[in-house]
Amino acid sequence: MAKKGITRRGLLGGAAATAAFAALPRSTQAAGRSADVIVIGAGLAGLTAAREIAQAGRSVIVLEARNRVGGRVLNHALGSGGYTELGGMFTGPTQDHIQALATEVGIGTFPTYNTGNNVFVGGGGRREEFPNNTPFGTAPPDPVVAPDIALAVTLLDQMSQSVPVDTPWTSASAEQWDRQTLDTWLRSNTSGSDEFMAVTSAATEAIFGSEPRELSLLYTLFYIAASGNEQNPGTFERNFNTAGGAQESRFVGGAQMVPLQVAAQLGARVLLNQPVHRIDQSSTGPVTVYSGRHFRAFGQRVIVAIPPTLAGRIEYDPPLPPLRDQLMQHMPQGTLMKFEAIYDTPFWRAAGLTGQAVSETGPIKVTFDTSPADGSFGVLMGFIGGHEARVWENRQEGERQAAALQNLATYFGNQALSPREIVEFNWSTEVWNRGCPVAVLAPGTLIDFGAALREPVGRIHWAGTETSTYWNGYMDGAVRSGERAAAEVLALL
Ligand SMILES: Cc1cc2nc3c(=O)[nH]c(=O)nc-3n(C[C@H](O)[C@H](O)[C@H](O)COP(=O)(O)OP(=O)(O)OC[C@H]3O[C@@H](n4cnc5c(N)ncnc54)[C@H](O)[C@@H]3O)c2cc1C
């Protein structure tokens, strides 16, 4: 689709829609706006969809529940100066869509700090340092767990190649793979040792905010297949690695700069503080979207660009088909907290460490150096996910922070015990997220409900990273989904 910027036709489209609104009964006009398309959610998916629609010369309104845009992408101003990123932050090869969007709105990237040795802490506190450029990438080449890691990754990569990213439920082995969890498969196909299973938990807690026992094997294979693009089949390594993988780069100024810039282009089309609670397409008139007690938005088509579990909280008239409704009941969000310790300097670099660790013992089991590009201060970011998050989110803040800092000290030395600032963010307590980073699909979900994932219902269309083919769960998937939903709608206007 040609990029035309904000066009005269777009303004005319808005005028025509306003005229349609004027024709509505006076009582309906109390507080309302009208447009060709109403988009729900100003995350990357919704903003991308709106941008495409505006550029095609159609009128569009974005209704966002919060007083900010960006959704799961969020910059945080530090008390001691500078910022950190509480949500999506990394990008890497084959994530072409988020990177193209960032370039178009003037946001560049810089490499994630990745010089020196990574740290692995195994059973009994066994601490090892290893170069970050072994064939294992970010996975630890520790002799106790390495054979199982190599075996599992090789098999999972191979199996994922037969999973079509647009219809994983049609894979020849779909039934067999969607009746078991990642956990049961790992225990049957590797040594299943306690140490290896602890390492797989460390990985899934950071990637999915969940445990191997919660994840359908088919969904896991789909996620691996999705870690690529149309030219490059997905691999686990591209998902998990820093060099050559999804953690390779970061956005200048923080990832939230991308949605902030897109929203600035959309201007008054983005309405904040508009939590949508009802969508009515019961008549032949415009679809009516309700927010708050009085606000109504009227459109020819609606794009719901929010996570399925939140879409399931909206009331629909007429009710959605049962398969769609139950799909949304089967897609809970993962449980993931970010813990960030801020230091005067990135002291671990002088000790030859990348700031990346993988550990069998939590609460923090995976870390990154997320200091600013110029290294003017140090940030160690750790994920507390899955079971660890469910246990530790309920503990006293002081107890949790002491345990997290002790993890960092084990990985990077005792200087880690004295940060100048600590930032913690629990996405499960955010009412407009209900968890993160992505929906977690248990066995049976893709096979029975997958077909409803992107299928429009009347004049309602679905976007959001959970609907993406490639890089599902990532910023790239969100952008892709917004582009796809916009194309779907534009073809029908
Ligand atoms: C801790 C964490 C780490 C992550 N790390 C990475 C990473 O390094 N790299 C990467 O690529 N991805 C990462 N992700 C994932 C990435 O952030 C998401 O995939 C992406 O931002 C999702 O965008 P979205 O537009 O689909 O959904 P969202 O960002 O969830 O946007 C949905 C929007 O809809 C709004 N909304 C919800 N309900 C309603 C309603 N009823 N009415 C109106 N508005 C509503 C929400 O407030 C939100 O703004 C991470 C996510 C988290 C949380």
mmCIF file of N, CA, C and O and ligand atoms in Angstrom, residues 39-47 63-74 85-92 95 98 206 223 246-247 249 251 255 271 274-278 290-291 305-307 310-311 313-314 333 336-338 381 383 425 427 431-433 435-438 463-467 471-479 481, ligand 1:
data_model
loop_
_atom_site.group_PDB
_atom_site.id
_atom_site.type_symbol
_atom_site.label_atom_id
_atom_site.label_comp_id
_atom_site.label_asym_id
_atom_site.label_seq_id
_atom_site.Cartn_x
_atom_site.Cartn_y
_atom_site.Cartn_z
ATOM 1 N N VAL A 39 -10.809 1.956 15.992
ATOM 2 C CA VAL A 39 -9.794 1.019 16.477
ATOM 3 C C VAL A 39 -9.808 1.052 17.999
ATOM 4 O O VAL A 39 -9.806 2.132 18.601
ATOM 5 N N ILE A 40 -9.808 -0.123 18.616
ATOM 6 C CA ILE A 40 -9.796 -0.199 20.083
ATOM 7 C C ILE A 40 -8.404 -0.627 20.538
ATOM 8 O O ILE A 40 -7.944 -1.722 20.207
ATOM 9 N N GLY A 41 -7.741 0.260 21.283
ATOM 10 C CA GLY A 41 -6.407 -0.036 21.800
ATOM 11 C C GLY A 41 -5.334 0.722 21.048
ATOM 12 O O GLY A 41 -5.235 0.630 19.820
ATOM 13 N N ALA A 42 -4.551 1.511 21.803
ATOM 14 C CA ALA A 42 -3.454 2.289 21.190
ATOM 15 C C ALA A 42 -2.106 1.689 21.532
ATOM 16 O O ALA A 42 -1.152 2.384 21.882
ATOM 17 N N GLY A 43 -2.019 0.359 21.480
ATOM 18 C CA GLY A 43 -0.720 -0.296 21.495
ATOM 19 C C GLY A 43 -0.158 -0.233 20.075
ATOM 20 O O GLY A 43 -0.737 0.406 19.181
ATOM 21 N N LEU A 44 0.954 -0.932 19.844
ATOM 22 C CA LEU A 44 1.563 -0.891 18.509
ATOM 23 C C LEU A 44 0.621 -1.425 17.443
ATOM 24 O O LEU A 44 0.596 -0.915 16.312
ATOM 25 N N ALA A 45 -0.201 -2.431 17.786
ATOM 26 C CA ALA A 45 -1.114 -3.016 16.796
ATOM 27 C C ALA A 45 -2.169 -2.005 16.380
ATOM 28 O O ALA A 45 -2.383 -1.754 15.177
ATOM 29 N N GLY A 46 -2.846 -1.407 17.352
ATOM 30 C CA GLY A 46 -3.920 -0.466 17.048
ATOM 31 C C GLY A 46 -3.405 0.781 16.343
ATOM 32 O O GLY A 46 -4.016 1.261 15.382
ATOM 33 N N LEU A 47 -2.271 1.289 16.812
ATOM 34 C CA LEU A 47 -1.721 2.504 16.198
ATOM 35 C C LEU A 47 -1.272 2.228 14.762
ATOM 36 O O LEU A 47 -1.465 3.059 13.870
ATOM 37 N N LEU A 63 -9.549 4.387 20.196
ATOM 38 C CA LEU A 63 -10.013 4.541 21.571
ATOM 39 C C LEU A 63 -9.071 3.764 22.491
ATOM 40 O O LEU A 63 -8.948 2.540 22.375
ATOM 41 N N GLU A 64 -8.408 4.470 23.378
ATOM 42 C CA GLU A 64 -7.439 3.855 24.291
ATOM 43 C C GLU A 64 -7.910 4.024 25.730
ATOM 44 O O GLU A 64 -8.239 5.128 26.152
ATOM 45 N N ALA A 65 -7.898 2.918 26.467
ATOM 46 C CA ALA A 65 -8.399 2.950 27.847
ATOM 47 C C ALA A 65 -7.543 3.830 28.759
ATOM 48 O O ALA A 65 -8.059 4.523 29.631
ATOM 49 N N ARG A 66 -6.228 3.769 28.547
ATOM 50 C CA ARG A 66 -5.321 4.465 29.470
ATOM 51 C C ARG A 66 -5.150 5.944 29.097
ATOM 52 O O ARG A 66 -5.600 6.384 28.040
ATOM 53 N N ASN A 67 -4.368 6.622 29.938
ATOM 54 C CA ASN A 67 -4.019 8.009 29.623
ATOM 55 C C ASN A 67 -2.701 8.101 28.865
ATOM 56 O O ASN A 67 -2.037 9.122 28.868
ATOM 57 N N ARG A 68 -2.310 6.994 28.247
ATOM 58 C CA ARG A 68 -1.067 6.969 27.464
ATOM 59 C C ARG A 68 -1.197 5.963 26.338
ATOM 60 O O ARG A 68 -2.072 5.078 26.385
ATOM 61 N N VAL A 69 -0.310 6.060 25.352
ATOM 62 C CA VAL A 69 -0.282 5.057 24.286
ATOM 63 C C VAL A 69 0.895 4.106 24.514
ATOM 64 O O VAL A 69 1.757 4.359 25.345
ATOM 65 N N GLY A 70 0.917 3.012 23.767
ATOM 66 C CA GLY A 70 2.065 2.094 23.819
ATOM 67 C C GLY A 70 1.763 0.738 24.426
ATOM 68 O O GLY A 70 2.480 -0.223 24.177
ATOM 69 N N GLY A 71 0.709 0.651 25.259
ATOM 70 C CA GLY A 71 0.338 -0.643 25.820
ATOM 71 C C GLY A 71 1.489 -1.331 26.525
ATOM 72 O O GLY A 71 2.043 -0.788 27.496
ATOM 73 N N ARG A 72 1.882 -2.504 26.019
ATOM 74 C CA ARG A 72 2.935 -3.292 26.646
ATOM 75 C C ARG A 72 4.344 -2.735 26.397
ATOM 76 O O ARG A 72 5.342 -3.368 26.750
ATOM 77 N N VAL A 73 4.430 -1.568 25.783
ATOM 78 C CA VAL A 73 5.719 -0.904 25.553
ATOM 79 C C VAL A 73 5.693 0.392 26.360
ATOM 80 O O VAL A 73 4.832 1.239 26.146
ATOM 81 N N LEU A 74 6.614 0.516 27.329
ATOM 82 C CA LEU A 74 6.488 1.619 28.288
ATOM 83 C C LEU A 74 7.852 2.100 28.771
ATOM 84 O O LEU A 74 8.613 1.338 29.379
ATOM 85 N N GLU A 85 13.120 0.828 30.492
ATOM 86 C CA GLU A 85 11.982 0.322 29.710
ATOM 87 C C GLU A 85 11.350 -0.834 30.482
ATOM 88 O O GLU A 85 12.021 -1.802 30.822
ATOM 89 N N LEU A 86 10.058 -0.706 30.730
ATOM 90 C CA LEU A 86 9.374 -1.682 31.591
ATOM 91 C C LEU A 86 8.708 -2.810 30.803
ATOM 92 O O LEU A 86 8.307 -3.813 31.368
ATOM 93 N N GLY A 87 8.541 -2.619 29.504
ATOM 94 C CA GLY A 87 7.881 -3.638 28.687
ATOM 95 C C GLY A 87 8.781 -4.064 27.543
ATOM 96 O O GLY A 87 9.984 -4.253 27.725
ATOM 97 N N GLY A 88 8.189 -4.210 26.341
ATOM 98 C CA GLY A 88 8.962 -4.623 25.174
ATOM 99 C C GLY A 88 10.108 -3.660 24.928
ATOM 100 O O GLY A 88 9.924 -2.449 24.987
ATOM 101 N N MET A 89 11.311 -4.204 24.679
ATOM 102 C CA MET A 89 12.448 -3.309 24.455
ATOM 103 C C MET A 89 13.403 -3.789 23.368
ATOM 104 O O MET A 89 14.016 -2.978 22.692
ATOM 105 N N PHE A 90 13.578 -5.114 23.191
ATOM 106 C CA PHE A 90 14.597 -5.613 22.268
ATOM 107 C C PHE A 90 14.006 -5.859 20.878
ATOM 108 O O PHE A 90 12.818 -6.146 20.729
ATOM 109 N N THR A 91 14.889 -5.787 19.885
ATOM 110 C CA THR A 91 14.488 -6.193 18.534
ATOM 111 C C THR A 91 15.677 -6.864 17.865
ATOM 112 O O THR A 91 16.814 -6.713 18.313
ATOM 113 N N GLY A 92 15.392 -7.625 16.813
ATOM 114 C CA GLY A 92 16.482 -8.364 16.180
ATOM 115 C C GLY A 92 16.155 -8.746 14.750
ATOM 116 O O GLY A 92 15.119 -8.348 14.199
ATOM 117 N N GLN A 95 12.780 -9.130 12.329
ATOM 118 C CA GLN A 95 11.663 -8.326 12.861
ATOM 119 C C GLN A 95 11.548 -7.063 11.994
ATOM 120 O O GLN A 95 11.676 -5.929 12.466
ATOM 121 N N ILE A 98 8.456 -4.021 12.671
ATOM 122 C CA ILE A 98 8.636 -3.004 13.719
ATOM 123 C C ILE A 98 9.821 -2.110 13.349
ATOM 124 O O ILE A 98 9.786 -0.889 13.575
ATOM 125 N N ALA A 206 11.041 -16.361 31.153
ATOM 126 C CA ALA A 206 11.389 -15.085 30.509
ATOM 127 C C ALA A 206 10.658 -14.911 29.177
ATOM 128 O O ALA A 206 10.204 -13.812 28.851
ATOM 129 N N TYR A 223 5.454 -21.017 18.211
ATOM 130 C CA TYR A 223 6.203 -19.835 18.640
ATOM 131 C C TYR A 223 7.621 -19.853 18.046
ATOM 132 O O TYR A 223 8.161 -18.823 17.674
ATOM 133 N N ALA A 246 16.623 -12.225 18.856
ATOM 134 C CA ALA A 246 15.598 -11.209 19.142
ATOM 135 C C ALA A 246 16.031 -10.171 20.162
ATOM 136 O O ALA A 246 15.351 -9.166 20.343
ATOM 137 N N GLN A 247 17.160 -10.422 20.855
ATOM 138 C CA GLN A 247 17.630 -9.454 21.853
ATOM 139 C C GLN A 247 18.828 -8.648 21.335
ATOM 140 O O GLN A 247 19.543 -8.000 22.090
ATOM 141 N N SER A 249 19.211 -5.861 19.486
ATOM 142 C CA SER A 249 19.241 -4.396 19.420
ATOM 143 C C SER A 249 18.157 -3.783 20.282
ATOM 144 O O SER A 249 17.209 -4.463 20.706
ATOM 145 N N PHE A 251 15.873 0.202 20.834
ATOM 146 C CA PHE A 251 15.468 1.426 20.139
ATOM 147 C C PHE A 251 16.009 2.667 20.857
ATOM 148 O O PHE A 251 15.954 2.752 22.096
ATOM 149 N N ALA A 255 11.801 1.882 23.462
ATOM 150 C CA ALA A 255 10.851 1.375 22.453
ATOM 151 C C ALA A 255 9.555 2.172 22.427
ATOM 152 O O ALA A 255 8.892 2.257 21.387
ATOM 153 N N LEU A 271 -7.894 8.965 20.985
ATOM 154 C CA LEU A 271 -8.618 9.453 22.161
ATOM 155 C C LEU A 271 -8.204 8.615 23.367
ATOM 156 O O LEU A 271 -8.416 7.392 23.384
ATOM 157 N N GLN A 274 -10.446 6.210 27.200
ATOM 158 C CA GLN A 274 -11.697 5.721 26.617
ATOM 159 C C GLN A 274 -11.752 4.190 26.696
ATOM 160 O O GLN A 274 -11.561 3.496 25.698
ATOM 161 N N PRO A 275 -11.980 3.640 27.878
ATOM 162 C CA PRO A 275 -12.070 2.168 27.993
ATOM 163 C C PRO A 275 -13.364 1.654 27.368
ATOM 164 O O PRO A 275 -14.455 1.996 27.815
ATOM 165 N N VAL A 276 -13.222 0.850 26.356
ATOM 166 C CA VAL A 276 -14.401 0.342 25.637
ATOM 167 C C VAL A 276 -15.001 -0.827 26.401
ATOM 168 O O VAL A 276 -14.276 -1.739 26.821
ATOM 169 N N HIS A 277 -16.326 -0.802 26.592
ATOM 170 C CA HIS A 277 -16.938 -1.909 27.320
ATOM 171 C C HIS A 277 -18.043 -2.593 26.518
ATOM 172 O O HIS A 277 -18.557 -3.629 26.940
ATOM 173 N N ARG A 278 -18.405 -2.044 25.348
ATOM 174 C CA ARG A 278 -19.500 -2.672 24.610
ATOM 175 C C ARG A 278 -19.368 -2.346 23.121
ATOM 176 O O ARG A 278 -19.014 -1.211 22.751
ATOM 177 N N TYR A 290 -19.028 1.616 22.700
ATOM 178 C CA TYR A 290 -19.362 2.357 23.919
ATOM 179 C C TYR A 290 -18.139 2.431 24.830
ATOM 180 O O TYR A 290 -17.494 1.431 25.106
ATOM 181 N N SER A 291 -17.910 3.655 25.332
ATOM 182 C CA SER A 291 -16.844 3.839 26.314
ATOM 183 C C SER A 291 -17.365 4.741 27.423
ATOM 184 O O SER A 291 -17.992 5.773 27.141
ATOM 185 N N ALA A 305 -7.930 -4.225 18.868
ATOM 186 C CA ALA A 305 -6.473 -4.438 18.878
ATOM 187 C C ALA A 305 -5.981 -4.551 20.315
ATOM 188 O O ALA A 305 -5.106 -3.807 20.756
ATOM 189 N N ILE A 306 -6.569 -5.480 21.056
ATOM 190 C CA ILE A 306 -6.199 -5.688 22.458
ATOM 191 C C ILE A 306 -6.023 -7.187 22.690
ATOM 192 O O ILE A 306 -6.504 -8.002 21.898
ATOM 193 N N PRO A 307 -5.344 -7.584 23.763
ATOM 194 C CA PRO A 307 -5.135 -9.022 23.995
ATOM 195 C C PRO A 307 -6.466 -9.755 24.120
ATOM 196 O O PRO A 307 -7.438 -9.205 24.658
ATOM 197 N N LEU A 310 -8.578 -9.579 27.248
ATOM 198 C CA LEU A 310 -9.270 -8.305 27.483
ATOM 199 C C LEU A 310 -10.426 -8.129 26.500
ATOM 200 O O LEU A 310 -11.479 -7.586 26.860
ATOM 201 N N ALA A 311 -10.250 -8.613 25.278
ATOM 202 C CA ALA A 311 -11.361 -8.559 24.315
ATOM 203 C C ALA A 311 -12.545 -9.352 24.846
ATOM 204 O O ALA A 311 -13.703 -9.031 24.586
ATOM 205 N N ARG A 313 -13.589 -9.403 27.767
ATOM 206 C CA ARG A 313 -14.306 -8.650 28.808
ATOM 207 C C ARG A 313 -15.269 -7.618 28.216
ATOM 208 O O ARG A 313 -16.016 -6.984 28.945
ATOM 209 N N ILE A 314 -15.183 -7.413 26.904
ATOM 210 C CA ILE A 314 -16.108 -6.482 26.247
ATOM 211 C C ILE A 314 -17.432 -7.210 26.036
ATOM 212 O O ILE A 314 -17.462 -8.414 25.766
ATOM 213 N N GLN A 333 -3.027 -14.294 29.821
ATOM 214 C CA GLN A 333 -1.685 -13.735 29.687
ATOM 215 C C GLN A 333 -0.714 -14.433 30.645
ATOM 216 O O GLN A 333 -1.122 -14.938 31.709
ATOM 217 N N LEU A 336 4.661 -11.983 34.342
ATOM 218 C CA LEU A 336 6.048 -11.536 34.185
ATOM 219 C C LEU A 336 6.254 -10.188 34.851
ATOM 220 O O LEU A 336 5.462 -9.265 34.662
ATOM 221 N N MET A 337 7.313 -10.116 35.673
ATOM 222 C CA MET A 337 7.722 -8.846 36.283
ATOM 223 C C MET A 337 9.101 -8.495 35.761
ATOM 224 O O MET A 337 9.903 -9.372 35.471
ATOM 225 N N LYS A 338 9.347 -7.193 35.641
ATOM 226 C CA LYS A 338 10.707 -6.752 35.358
ATOM 227 C C LYS A 338 11.294 -6.157 36.633
ATOM 228 O O LYS A 338 10.618 -5.399 37.329
ATOM 229 N N MET A 381 18.824 -5.594 34.160
ATOM 230 C CA MET A 381 17.396 -5.914 34.093
ATOM 231 C C MET A 381 17.227 -7.424 34.256
ATOM 232 O O MET A 381 17.884 -8.201 33.558
ATOM 233 N N PHE A 383 14.331 -10.737 34.639
ATOM 234 C CA PHE A 383 12.943 -11.180 34.536
ATOM 235 C C PHE A 383 12.596 -12.050 35.744
ATOM 236 O O PHE A 383 13.352 -12.952 36.115
ATOM 237 N N PHE A 425 8.319 -3.716 38.094
ATOM 238 C CA PHE A 425 7.017 -3.529 37.451
ATOM 239 C C PHE A 425 6.350 -4.872 37.258
ATOM 240 O O PHE A 425 6.911 -5.785 36.654
ATOM 241 N N TRP A 427 3.301 -6.589 35.571
ATOM 242 C CA TRP A 427 2.269 -6.383 34.545
ATOM 243 C C TRP A 427 0.959 -7.076 34.892
ATOM 244 O O TRP A 427 -0.082 -6.774 34.309
ATOM 245 N N VAL A 431 -4.598 -3.389 34.987
ATOM 246 C CA VAL A 431 -5.940 -3.820 34.593
ATOM 247 C C VAL A 431 -6.091 -3.887 33.068
ATOM 248 O O VAL A 431 -6.870 -4.702 32.552
ATOM 249 N N TRP A 432 -5.316 -3.094 32.330
ATOM 250 C CA TRP A 432 -5.419 -3.110 30.864
ATOM 251 C C TRP A 432 -4.394 -4.036 30.216
ATOM 252 O O TRP A 432 -4.136 -3.961 29.022
ATOM 253 N N ASN A 433 -3.765 -4.895 31.036
ATOM 254 C CA ASN A 433 -2.900 -5.965 30.512
ATOM 255 C C ASN A 433 -3.285 -7.322 31.089
ATOM 256 O O ASN A 433 -3.359 -8.301 30.386
ATOM 257 N N GLY A 435 -1.391 -9.181 32.782
ATOM 258 C CA GLY A 435 -0.260 -10.085 32.630
ATOM 259 C C GLY A 435 0.467 -9.796 31.334
ATOM 260 O O GLY A 435 0.095 -8.902 30.578
ATOM 261 N N CYS A 436 1.518 -10.541 31.097
ATOM 262 C CA CYS A 436 2.325 -10.337 29.891
ATOM 263 C C CYS A 436 3.379 -11.431 29.822
ATOM 264 O O CYS A 436 3.462 -12.214 30.756
ATOM 265 N N PRO A 437 4.206 -11.537 28.830
ATOM 266 C CA PRO A 437 4.291 -10.644 27.673
ATOM 267 C C PRO A 437 3.322 -11.015 26.568
ATOM 268 O O PRO A 437 3.124 -10.256 25.648
ATOM 269 N N VAL A 438 2.668 -12.200 26.710
ATOM 270 C CA VAL A 438 1.877 -12.749 25.609
ATOM 271 C C VAL A 438 0.881 -13.746 26.198
ATOM 272 O O VAL A 438 1.017 -14.165 27.351
ATOM 273 N N ALA A 463 -7.016 -7.599 15.832
ATOM 274 C CA ALA A 463 -5.566 -7.382 15.698
ATOM 275 C C ALA A 463 -4.929 -7.622 17.065
ATOM 276 O O ALA A 463 -5.585 -8.093 17.996
ATOM 277 N N GLY A 464 -3.657 -7.264 17.183
ATOM 278 C CA GLY A 464 -2.911 -7.513 18.419
ATOM 279 C C GLY A 464 -1.878 -8.597 18.157
ATOM 280 O O GLY A 464 -2.091 -9.492 17.322
ATOM 281 N N THR A 465 -0.770 -8.529 18.875
ATOM 282 C CA THR A 465 0.344 -9.441 18.593
ATOM 283 C C THR A 465 -0.075 -10.903 18.674
ATOM 284 O O THR A 465 0.465 -11.757 17.959
ATOM 285 N N GLU A 466 -1.059 -11.221 19.508
ATOM 286 C CA GLU A 466 -1.509 -12.619 19.640
ATOM 287 C C GLU A 466 -2.136 -13.149 18.355
ATOM 288 O O GLU A 466 -2.350 -14.358 18.228
ATOM 289 N N THR A 467 -2.464 -12.267 17.409
ATOM 290 C CA THR A 467 -3.061 -12.728 16.149
ATOM 291 C C THR A 467 -2.021 -12.837 15.035
ATOM 292 O O THR A 467 -2.374 -13.135 13.890
ATOM 293 N N TRP A 471 6.533 -13.616 14.560
ATOM 294 C CA TRP A 471 6.849 -12.849 15.782
ATOM 295 C C TRP A 471 5.601 -12.573 16.602
ATOM 296 O O TRP A 471 5.412 -11.483 17.132
ATOM 297 N N ASN A 472 4.767 -13.597 16.702
ATOM 298 C CA ASN A 472 3.626 -13.570 17.615
ATOM 299 C C ASN A 472 4.187 -13.334 19.023
ATOM 300 O O ASN A 472 5.148 -13.973 19.434
ATOM 301 N N GLY A 473 3.588 -12.383 19.747
ATOM 302 C CA GLY A 473 4.050 -12.099 21.102
ATOM 303 C C GLY A 473 5.076 -10.985 21.175
ATOM 304 O O GLY A 473 5.453 -10.576 22.271
ATOM 305 N N TYR A 474 5.500 -10.511 20.030
ATOM 306 C CA TYR A 474 6.560 -9.492 19.995
ATOM 307 C C TYR A 474 6.037 -8.199 19.360
ATOM 308 O O TYR A 474 4.954 -8.179 18.752
ATOM 309 N N MET A 475 6.812 -7.135 19.486
ATOM 310 C CA MET A 475 6.416 -5.862 18.894
ATOM 311 C C MET A 475 6.238 -6.018 17.387
ATOM 312 O O MET A 475 5.313 -5.443 16.804
ATOM 313 N N ASP A 476 7.115 -6.794 16.765
ATOM 314 C CA ASP A 476 6.995 -7.007 15.324
ATOM 315 C C ASP A 476 5.652 -7.654 14.974
ATOM 316 O O ASP A 476 4.994 -7.261 14.003
ATOM 317 N N GLY A 477 5.237 -8.623 15.790
ATOM 318 C CA GLY A 477 3.943 -9.270 15.554
ATOM 319 C C GLY A 477 2.799 -8.288 15.712
ATOM 320 O O GLY A 477 1.803 -8.345 14.974
ATOM 321 N N ALA A 478 2.919 -7.378 16.681
ATOM 322 C CA ALA A 478 1.862 -6.375 16.878
ATOM 323 C C ALA A 478 1.738 -5.501 15.627
ATOM 324 O O ALA A 478 0.625 -5.267 15.128
ATOM 325 N N VAL A 479 2.869 -5.049 15.102
ATOM 326 C CA VAL A 479 2.838 -4.196 13.909
ATOM 327 C C VAL A 479 2.277 -4.978 12.720
ATOM 328 O O VAL A 479 1.401 -4.494 11.985
ATOM 329 N N SER A 481 0.237 -7.420 12.776
ATOM 330 C CA SER A 481 -1.202 -7.665 12.950
ATOM 331 C C SER A 481 -1.999 -6.403 12.613
ATOM 332 O O SER A 481 -3.094 -6.490 12.050
HETATM 333 C C1 LIG B 1 7.823 -7.194 30.273
HETATM 334 C C2 LIG B 1 7.680 -7.324 28.789
HETATM 335 C C3 LIG B 1 8.793 -7.554 28.021
HETATM 336 C C4 LIG B 1 8.677 -7.660 26.640
HETATM 337 N N1 LIG B 1 9.813 -7.767 25.886
HETATM 338 C C5 LIG B 1 9.719 -7.658 24.541
HETATM 339 C C6 LIG B 1 10.880 -7.446 23.754
HETATM 340 O O1 LIG B 1 11.991 -7.304 24.278
HETATM 341 N N2 LIG B 1 10.726 -7.378 22.401
HETATM 342 C C7 LIG B 1 9.495 -7.448 21.797
HETATM 343 O O2 LIG B 1 9.417 -7.353 20.564
HETATM 344 N N3 LIG B 1 8.377 -7.609 22.525
HETATM 345 C C8 LIG B 1 8.461 -7.680 23.880
HETATM 346 N N4 LIG B 1 7.331 -7.735 24.637
HETATM 347 C C9 LIG B 1 6.026 -7.909 23.962
HETATM 348 C C10 LIG B 1 5.522 -6.632 23.281
HETATM 349 O O3 LIG B 1 5.622 -5.555 24.183
HETATM 350 C C11 LIG B 1 4.087 -6.858 22.839
HETATM 351 O O4 LIG B 1 4.033 -7.976 21.972
HETATM 352 C C12 LIG B 1 3.469 -5.693 22.056
HETATM 353 O O5 LIG B 1 3.791 -4.461 22.617
HETATM 354 C C13 LIG B 1 1.949 -5.897 22.014
HETATM 355 O O6 LIG B 1 1.316 -4.833 21.322
HETATM 356 P P1 LIG B 1 -0.250 -4.888 21.053
HETATM 357 O O7 LIG B 1 -0.613 -3.599 20.408
HETATM 358 O O8 LIG B 1 -0.612 -6.141 20.383
HETATM 359 O O9 LIG B 1 -0.945 -4.974 22.501
HETATM 360 P P2 LIG B 1 -0.849 -3.974 23.748
HETATM 361 O O10 LIG B 1 0.486 -3.353 23.804
HETATM 362 O O11 LIG B 1 -1.298 -4.756 24.919
HETATM 363 O O12 LIG B 1 -1.892 -2.822 23.412
HETATM 364 C C14 LIG B 1 -3.260 -2.909 23.701
HETATM 365 C C15 LIG B 1 -3.758 -1.534 24.123
HETATM 366 O O13 LIG B 1 -5.166 -1.604 24.300
HETATM 367 C C16 LIG B 1 -5.533 -0.928 25.489
HETATM 368 N N5 LIG B 1 -6.787 -1.537 25.924
HETATM 369 C C17 LIG B 1 -6.969 -2.745 26.501
HETATM 370 N N6 LIG B 1 -8.290 -2.969 26.708
HETATM 371 C C18 LIG B 1 -8.956 -1.879 26.232
HETATM 372 C C19 LIG B 1 -10.328 -1.515 26.140
HETATM 373 N N7 LIG B 1 -11.307 -2.314 26.586
HETATM 374 N N8 LIG B 1 -10.640 -0.311 25.606
HETATM 375 C C20 LIG B 1 -9.690 0.515 25.130
HETATM 376 N N9 LIG B 1 -8.359 0.224 25.187
HETATM 377 C C21 LIG B 1 -8.008 -0.967 25.725
HETATM 378 C C22 LIG B 1 -4.355 -1.130 26.426
HETATM 379 O O14 LIG B 1 -4.295 -0.117 27.409
HETATM 380 C C23 LIG B 1 -3.178 -1.060 25.445
HETATM 381 O O15 LIG B 1 -2.710 0.258 25.305
HETATM 382 C C24 LIG B 1 7.410 -7.588 26.016
HETATM 383 C C25 LIG B 1 6.278 -7.339 26.789
HETATM 384 C C26 LIG B 1 6.412 -7.174 28.156
HETATM 385 C C27 LIG B 1 5.200 -6.780 28.939
#
